[in-house]
Coordinates of C-alpha atoms and ligand atoms in Angstrom, one line a residue:
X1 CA -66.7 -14.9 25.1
X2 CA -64.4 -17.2 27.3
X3 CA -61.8 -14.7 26.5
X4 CA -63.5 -12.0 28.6
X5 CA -63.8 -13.8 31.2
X6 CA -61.2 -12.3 34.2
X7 CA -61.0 -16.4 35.5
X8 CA -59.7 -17.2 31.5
X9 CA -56.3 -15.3 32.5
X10 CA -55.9 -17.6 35.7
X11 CA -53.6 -20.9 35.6
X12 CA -57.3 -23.3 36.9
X13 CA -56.6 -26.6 38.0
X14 CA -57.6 -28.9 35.3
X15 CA -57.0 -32.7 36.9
X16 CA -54.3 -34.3 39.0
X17 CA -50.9 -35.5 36.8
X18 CA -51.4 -38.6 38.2
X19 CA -55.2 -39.4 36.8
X20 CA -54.3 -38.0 33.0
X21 CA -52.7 -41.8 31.7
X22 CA -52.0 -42.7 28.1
X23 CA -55.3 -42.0 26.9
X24 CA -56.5 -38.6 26.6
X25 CA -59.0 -37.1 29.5
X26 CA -61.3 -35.2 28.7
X27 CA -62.5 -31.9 31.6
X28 CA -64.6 -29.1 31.2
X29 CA -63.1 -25.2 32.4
X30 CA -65.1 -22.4 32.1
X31 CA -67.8 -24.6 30.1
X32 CA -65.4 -24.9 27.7
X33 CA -64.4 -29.1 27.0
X34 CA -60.8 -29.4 26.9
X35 CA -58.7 -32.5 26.2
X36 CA -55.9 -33.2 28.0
X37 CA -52.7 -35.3 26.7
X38 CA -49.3 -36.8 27.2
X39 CA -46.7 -36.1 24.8
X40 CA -43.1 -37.6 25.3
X41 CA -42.1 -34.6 26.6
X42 CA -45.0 -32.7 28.2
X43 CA -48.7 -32.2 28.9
X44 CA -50.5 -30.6 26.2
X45 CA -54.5 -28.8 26.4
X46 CA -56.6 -28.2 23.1
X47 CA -60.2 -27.5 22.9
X48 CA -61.9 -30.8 22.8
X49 CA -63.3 -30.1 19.6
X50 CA -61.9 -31.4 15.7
X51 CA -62.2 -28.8 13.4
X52 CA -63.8 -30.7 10.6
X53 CA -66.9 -32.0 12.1
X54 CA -67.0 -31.5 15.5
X55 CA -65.6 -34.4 17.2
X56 CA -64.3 -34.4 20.7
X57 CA -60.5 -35.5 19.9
X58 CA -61.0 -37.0 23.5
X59 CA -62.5 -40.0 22.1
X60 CA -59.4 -40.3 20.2
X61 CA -56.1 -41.6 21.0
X62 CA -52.4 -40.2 21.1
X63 CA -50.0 -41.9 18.1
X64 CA -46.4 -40.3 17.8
X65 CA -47.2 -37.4 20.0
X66 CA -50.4 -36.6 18.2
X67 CA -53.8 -36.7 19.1
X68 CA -56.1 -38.3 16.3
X69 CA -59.2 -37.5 15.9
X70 CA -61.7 -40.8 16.5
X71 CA -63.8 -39.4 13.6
X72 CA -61.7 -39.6 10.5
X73 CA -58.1 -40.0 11.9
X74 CA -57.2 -36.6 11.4
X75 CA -53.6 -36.2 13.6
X76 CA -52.7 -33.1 14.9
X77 CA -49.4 -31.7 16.1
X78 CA -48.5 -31.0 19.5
X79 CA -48.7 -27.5 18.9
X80 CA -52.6 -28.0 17.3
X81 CA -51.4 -28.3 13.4
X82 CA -52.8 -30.9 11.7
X83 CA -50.1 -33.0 10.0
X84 CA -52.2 -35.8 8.2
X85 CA -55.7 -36.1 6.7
X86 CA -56.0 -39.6 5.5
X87 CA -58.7 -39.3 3.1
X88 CA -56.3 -36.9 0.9
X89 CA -54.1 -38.4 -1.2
X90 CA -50.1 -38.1 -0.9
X91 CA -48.7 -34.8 -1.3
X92 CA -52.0 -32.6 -1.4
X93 CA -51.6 -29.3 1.0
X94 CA -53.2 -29.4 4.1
X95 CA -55.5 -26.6 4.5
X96 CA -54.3 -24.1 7.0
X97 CA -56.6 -23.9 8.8
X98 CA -57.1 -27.1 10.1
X99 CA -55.7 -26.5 13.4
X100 CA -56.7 -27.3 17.2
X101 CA -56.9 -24.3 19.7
X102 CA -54.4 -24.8 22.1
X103 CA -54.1 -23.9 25.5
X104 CA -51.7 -23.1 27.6
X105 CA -50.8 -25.9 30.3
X106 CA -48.3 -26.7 33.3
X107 CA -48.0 -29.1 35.6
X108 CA -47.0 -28.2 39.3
X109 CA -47.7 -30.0 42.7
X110 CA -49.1 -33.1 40.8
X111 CA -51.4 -30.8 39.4
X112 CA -52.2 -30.0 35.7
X113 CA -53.1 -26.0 35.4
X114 CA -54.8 -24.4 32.4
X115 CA -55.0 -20.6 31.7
X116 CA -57.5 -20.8 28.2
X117 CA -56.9 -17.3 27.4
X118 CA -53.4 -17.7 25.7
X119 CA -52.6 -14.0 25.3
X120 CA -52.9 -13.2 29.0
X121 CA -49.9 -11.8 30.3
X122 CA -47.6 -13.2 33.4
X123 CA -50.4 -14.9 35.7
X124 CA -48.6 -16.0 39.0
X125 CA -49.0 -20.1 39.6
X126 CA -49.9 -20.4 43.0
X127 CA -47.4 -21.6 45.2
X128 CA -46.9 -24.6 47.8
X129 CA -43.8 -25.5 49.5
X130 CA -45.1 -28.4 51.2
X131 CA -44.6 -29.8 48.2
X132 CA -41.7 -29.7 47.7
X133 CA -40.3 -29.9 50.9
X134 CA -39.2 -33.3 52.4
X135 CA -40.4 -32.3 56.3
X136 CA -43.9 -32.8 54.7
X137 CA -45.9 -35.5 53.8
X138 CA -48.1 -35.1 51.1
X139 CA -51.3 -36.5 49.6
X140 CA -53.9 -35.6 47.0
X141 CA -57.8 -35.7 48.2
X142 CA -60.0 -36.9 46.0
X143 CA -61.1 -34.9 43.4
X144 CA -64.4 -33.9 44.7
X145 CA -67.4 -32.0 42.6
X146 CA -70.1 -29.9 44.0
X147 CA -73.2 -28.4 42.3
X148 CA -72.4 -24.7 43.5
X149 CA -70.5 -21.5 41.7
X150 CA -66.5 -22.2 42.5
X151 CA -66.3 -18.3 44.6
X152 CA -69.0 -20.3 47.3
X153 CA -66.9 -22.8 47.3
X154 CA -63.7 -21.3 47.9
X155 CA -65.5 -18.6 50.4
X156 CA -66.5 -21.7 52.5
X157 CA -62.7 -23.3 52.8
X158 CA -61.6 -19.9 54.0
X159 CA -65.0 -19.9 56.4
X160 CA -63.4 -20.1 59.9
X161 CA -66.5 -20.0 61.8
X162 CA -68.5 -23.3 60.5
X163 CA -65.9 -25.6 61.6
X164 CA -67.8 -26.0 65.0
X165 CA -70.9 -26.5 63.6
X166 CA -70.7 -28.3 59.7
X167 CA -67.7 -30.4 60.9
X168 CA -68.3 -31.2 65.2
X169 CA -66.4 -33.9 66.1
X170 CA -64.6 -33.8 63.3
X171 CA -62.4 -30.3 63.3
X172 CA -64.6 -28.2 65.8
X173 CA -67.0 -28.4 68.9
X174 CA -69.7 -26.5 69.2
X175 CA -68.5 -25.6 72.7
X176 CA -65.7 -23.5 71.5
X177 CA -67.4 -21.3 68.9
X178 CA -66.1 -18.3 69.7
X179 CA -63.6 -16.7 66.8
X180 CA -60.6 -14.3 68.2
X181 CA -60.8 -11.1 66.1
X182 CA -58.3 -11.3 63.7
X183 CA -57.0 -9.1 60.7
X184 CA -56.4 -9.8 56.8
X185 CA -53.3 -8.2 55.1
X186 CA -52.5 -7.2 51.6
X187 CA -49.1 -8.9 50.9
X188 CA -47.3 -9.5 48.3
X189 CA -49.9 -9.9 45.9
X190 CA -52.4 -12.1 47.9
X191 CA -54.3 -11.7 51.1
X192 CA -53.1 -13.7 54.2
X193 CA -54.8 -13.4 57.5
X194 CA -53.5 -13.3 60.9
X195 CA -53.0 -16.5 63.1
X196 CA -56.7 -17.5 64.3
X197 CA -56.5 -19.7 67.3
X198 CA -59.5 -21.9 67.6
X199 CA -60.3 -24.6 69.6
X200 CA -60.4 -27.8 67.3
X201 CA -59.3 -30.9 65.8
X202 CA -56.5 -30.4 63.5
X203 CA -57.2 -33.9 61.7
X204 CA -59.4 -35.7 62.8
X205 CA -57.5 -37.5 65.6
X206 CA -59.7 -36.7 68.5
X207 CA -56.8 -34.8 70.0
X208 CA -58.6 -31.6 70.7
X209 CA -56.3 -28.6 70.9
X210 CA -55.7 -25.1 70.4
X211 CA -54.8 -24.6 66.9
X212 CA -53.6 -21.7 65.1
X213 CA -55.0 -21.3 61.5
X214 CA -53.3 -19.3 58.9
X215 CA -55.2 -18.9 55.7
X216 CA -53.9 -17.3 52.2
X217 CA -56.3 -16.3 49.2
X218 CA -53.7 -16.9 46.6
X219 CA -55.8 -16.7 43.3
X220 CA -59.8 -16.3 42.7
X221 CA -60.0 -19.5 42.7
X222 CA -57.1 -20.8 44.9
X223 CA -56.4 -20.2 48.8
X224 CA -54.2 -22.4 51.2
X225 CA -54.5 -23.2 54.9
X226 CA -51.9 -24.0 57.4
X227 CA -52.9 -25.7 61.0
X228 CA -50.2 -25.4 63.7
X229 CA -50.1 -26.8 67.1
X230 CA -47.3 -25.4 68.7
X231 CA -47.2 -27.6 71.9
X232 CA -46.4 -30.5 69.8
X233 CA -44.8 -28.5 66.7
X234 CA -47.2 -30.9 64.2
X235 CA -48.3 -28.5 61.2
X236 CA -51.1 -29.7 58.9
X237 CA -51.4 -27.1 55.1
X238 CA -53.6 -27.5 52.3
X239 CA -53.9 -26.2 49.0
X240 CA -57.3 -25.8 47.7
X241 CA -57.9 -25.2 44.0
X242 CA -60.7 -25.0 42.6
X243 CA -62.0 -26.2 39.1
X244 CA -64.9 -23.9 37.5
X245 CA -66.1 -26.2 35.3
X246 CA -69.5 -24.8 34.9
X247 CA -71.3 -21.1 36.3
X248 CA -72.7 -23.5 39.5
X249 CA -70.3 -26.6 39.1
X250 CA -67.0 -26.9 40.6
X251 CA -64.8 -29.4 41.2
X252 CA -61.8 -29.0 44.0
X253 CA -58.6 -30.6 44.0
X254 CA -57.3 -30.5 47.5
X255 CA -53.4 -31.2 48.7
X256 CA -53.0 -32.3 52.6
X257 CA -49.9 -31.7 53.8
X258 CA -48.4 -32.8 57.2
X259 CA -45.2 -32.7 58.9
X260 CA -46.1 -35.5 61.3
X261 CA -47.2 -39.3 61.4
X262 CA -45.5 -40.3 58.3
X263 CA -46.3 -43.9 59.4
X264 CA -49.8 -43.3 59.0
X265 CA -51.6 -44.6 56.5
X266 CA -52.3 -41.9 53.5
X267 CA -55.3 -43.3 52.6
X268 CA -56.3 -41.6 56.3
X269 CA -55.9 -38.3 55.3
X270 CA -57.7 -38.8 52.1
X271 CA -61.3 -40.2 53.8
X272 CA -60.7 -37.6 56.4
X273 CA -60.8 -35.0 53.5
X274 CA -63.1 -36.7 52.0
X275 CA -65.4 -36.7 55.2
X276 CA -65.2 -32.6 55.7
X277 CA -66.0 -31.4 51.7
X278 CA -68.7 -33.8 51.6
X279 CA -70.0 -32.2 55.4
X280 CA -69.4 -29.4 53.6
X281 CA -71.2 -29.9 50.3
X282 CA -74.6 -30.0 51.3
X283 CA -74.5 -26.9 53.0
X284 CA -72.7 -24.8 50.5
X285 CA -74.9 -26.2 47.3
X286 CA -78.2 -24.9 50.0
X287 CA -76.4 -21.4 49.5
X288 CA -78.7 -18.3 47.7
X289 CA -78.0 -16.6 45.6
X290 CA -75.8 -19.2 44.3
X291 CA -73.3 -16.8 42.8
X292 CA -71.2 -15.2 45.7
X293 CA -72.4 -11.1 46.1
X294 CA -69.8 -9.0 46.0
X295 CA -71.8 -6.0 46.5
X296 CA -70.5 -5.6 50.5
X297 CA -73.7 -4.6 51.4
X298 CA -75.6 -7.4 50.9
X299 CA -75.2 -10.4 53.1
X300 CA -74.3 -9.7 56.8
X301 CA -71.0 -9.8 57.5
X302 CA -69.4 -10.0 61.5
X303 CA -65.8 -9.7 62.5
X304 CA -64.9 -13.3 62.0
X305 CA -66.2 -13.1 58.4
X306 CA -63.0 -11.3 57.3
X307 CA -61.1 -13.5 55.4
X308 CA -64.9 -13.4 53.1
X309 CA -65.2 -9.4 53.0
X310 CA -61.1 -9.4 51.7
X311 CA -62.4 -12.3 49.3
X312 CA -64.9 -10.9 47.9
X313 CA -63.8 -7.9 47.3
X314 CA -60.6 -8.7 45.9
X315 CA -62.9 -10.6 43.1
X316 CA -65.2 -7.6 42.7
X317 CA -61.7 -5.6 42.0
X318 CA -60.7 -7.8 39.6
X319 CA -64.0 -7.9 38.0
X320 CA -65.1 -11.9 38.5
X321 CA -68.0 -12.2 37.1
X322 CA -67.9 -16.0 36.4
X323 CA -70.1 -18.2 38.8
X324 CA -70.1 -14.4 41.2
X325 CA -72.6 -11.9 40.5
X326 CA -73.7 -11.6 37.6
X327 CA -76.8 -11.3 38.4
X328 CA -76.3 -8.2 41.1
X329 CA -74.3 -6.5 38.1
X330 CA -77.3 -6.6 35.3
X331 CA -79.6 -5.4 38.4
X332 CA -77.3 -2.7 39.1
X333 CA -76.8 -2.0 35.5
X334 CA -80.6 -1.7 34.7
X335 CA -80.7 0.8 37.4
Ligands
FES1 FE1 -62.4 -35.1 13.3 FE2 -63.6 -35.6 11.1 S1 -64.4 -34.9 12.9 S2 -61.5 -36.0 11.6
CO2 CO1 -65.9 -27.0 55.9

């Protein structure tokens, strides 16, 4: 059941605000389909499903802040009633039950979040004041989807010790490989590490440097990154959210922040993002076992692989299990 599922209580990104137009889009979370819409007012997620024959309302089309359903024209509500059946006639009840499921649905950094289980409590949104704040520049990168369990994928954005290696000549050199030790803290509800200075590329430039990386594992699915050179003062974040659209399919929507070059061209940023998850992808969809272990003892983990131990076990104490271990748990349950 979706509902048990601990990543069902967690606001996932769904799609950007600016890719959901005036016709409905449909996405897939936790292998559920979802529809998203535009009312006047708002941004609205159902199930993508019409309760009297199965349709996916997606293929329908929004009329007075309803979705109708392609099938038969059945209209529902923006809070998932139905309000008109066509093939009745005039004043004959609509059954109650001919509803949509609804979902619960923000939009926040140009991003539309879903949580699909609706009776979850208080989940924090993750935050980003880049955002929001006018000394940065930012852009959205590509939507980008990868045939690997979303906890790989996020482990591999907060994976410090590849940038020499996956990305040389773009972010690292395999000269400088060498990681500082450095320490991850428990603060206010999320786990941020210590500044890690590594030799590298903040961007792409060519202008090689020592940078300082900050990373934060904000949600299960959702960490942040912020690149400072302090002999210039130029800082380059991102927020990395991650879609889990199927157990070993994710898709991540990335924000690229700077407080420098605003001349440049955006579009830069975007292929250079572009360029690094796509170095990436073919290394992380290699990975085995495709689902991240949280067991500690399995893998091998060294001093620079901090930021992965606090990860993975912050997902084994919440219980993860979607696109994790599952298969680690049945062993150990069998045992
Ligand atoms: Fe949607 Fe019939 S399937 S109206
Ligand atoms: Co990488």
């Amino acid at each position: 059941m979706i509902k048990d599922l601990v990543l069902a209580k967690e606001w996932l990104p769904a799609a950007y605000s600016h890719d959901l137009t005036d016709q409905p889009l449909q996405v897939t979370i936790l292998e559920e389909r979802v529809v998203l819409f535009r009312t006047t007012n708002a941004i609205k997620a159902f199930k993508d499903l019409c309760i009297h024959r199965g349709a996916a309302l997606s293929l329908g089309k929004v009329v007075d802040d309803c979705i109708v359903c392609p099938y038969h024209g059945w209209k529902y509500d923006d809070a998932g009633a139905c309000v008109k059946i066509p093939q009745q006639p005039p004043g004959r009840a609509i059954p109650s039950k001919a509803k949509a499921q609804v979902y619960a649905c923000v939009e926040k950094y140009g991003i539309i979040w879903v949580k699909m289980n609706s009776e979850a409590g208080d989940t924090p949104l993750p935050f980003y004041d880049e955002h929001l704040n006018s000394g940065f520049k930012t852009v959205c990168a590509n939507p980008h989807t990868l045939q690997a369990a979303a906890p790989r994928v996020v482990e591999n954005f907060l994976d410090v010790s590849h940038l020499a290696f996956v990305h040389e000549g773009s972010l690292g050199h395999s000269d400088y490989a060498e990681i500082p030790d450095y320490k991850v803290h428990w603060k206010d509800n999320r786990y941020v590490s210590d500044e890690i200075a590594v030799y590298a590329d903040a961007d792409g430039t060519g202008n090689f440097a020592t940078i300082y990386y900050t990373f934060e594992i904000l949600r299960p699915t959702v960490a942040r990154l912020k690149k400072v050179n302090y002999e210039t003062g130029e800082i380059f974040s991102m927020l990395f959210a991650v879609l889990p659209e199927e157990e070993r399919k994710s898709t991540v929507f990335a924000l690229v922040s700077r407080n420098y070059s605003f001349d440049a061209p955006d579009q830069y940023f975007r292929d250079f993002q572009q360029l690094i998850i796509e170095q990436d992808t073919s290394i992380v969809e290699s990975q085995k076992p495709e689902e991240l272990p949280l067991d500690l003892q399995a893998e091998l983990h060294l001093n620079p692989d901090r930021l992965s131990i606090a990860y993975r076990r912050w997902l084994g104490d919440l219980g993860v299990t979607f696109g994790s271990d599952i298969g680690s748990r049945l062993k150990k349950a069998a045992q």
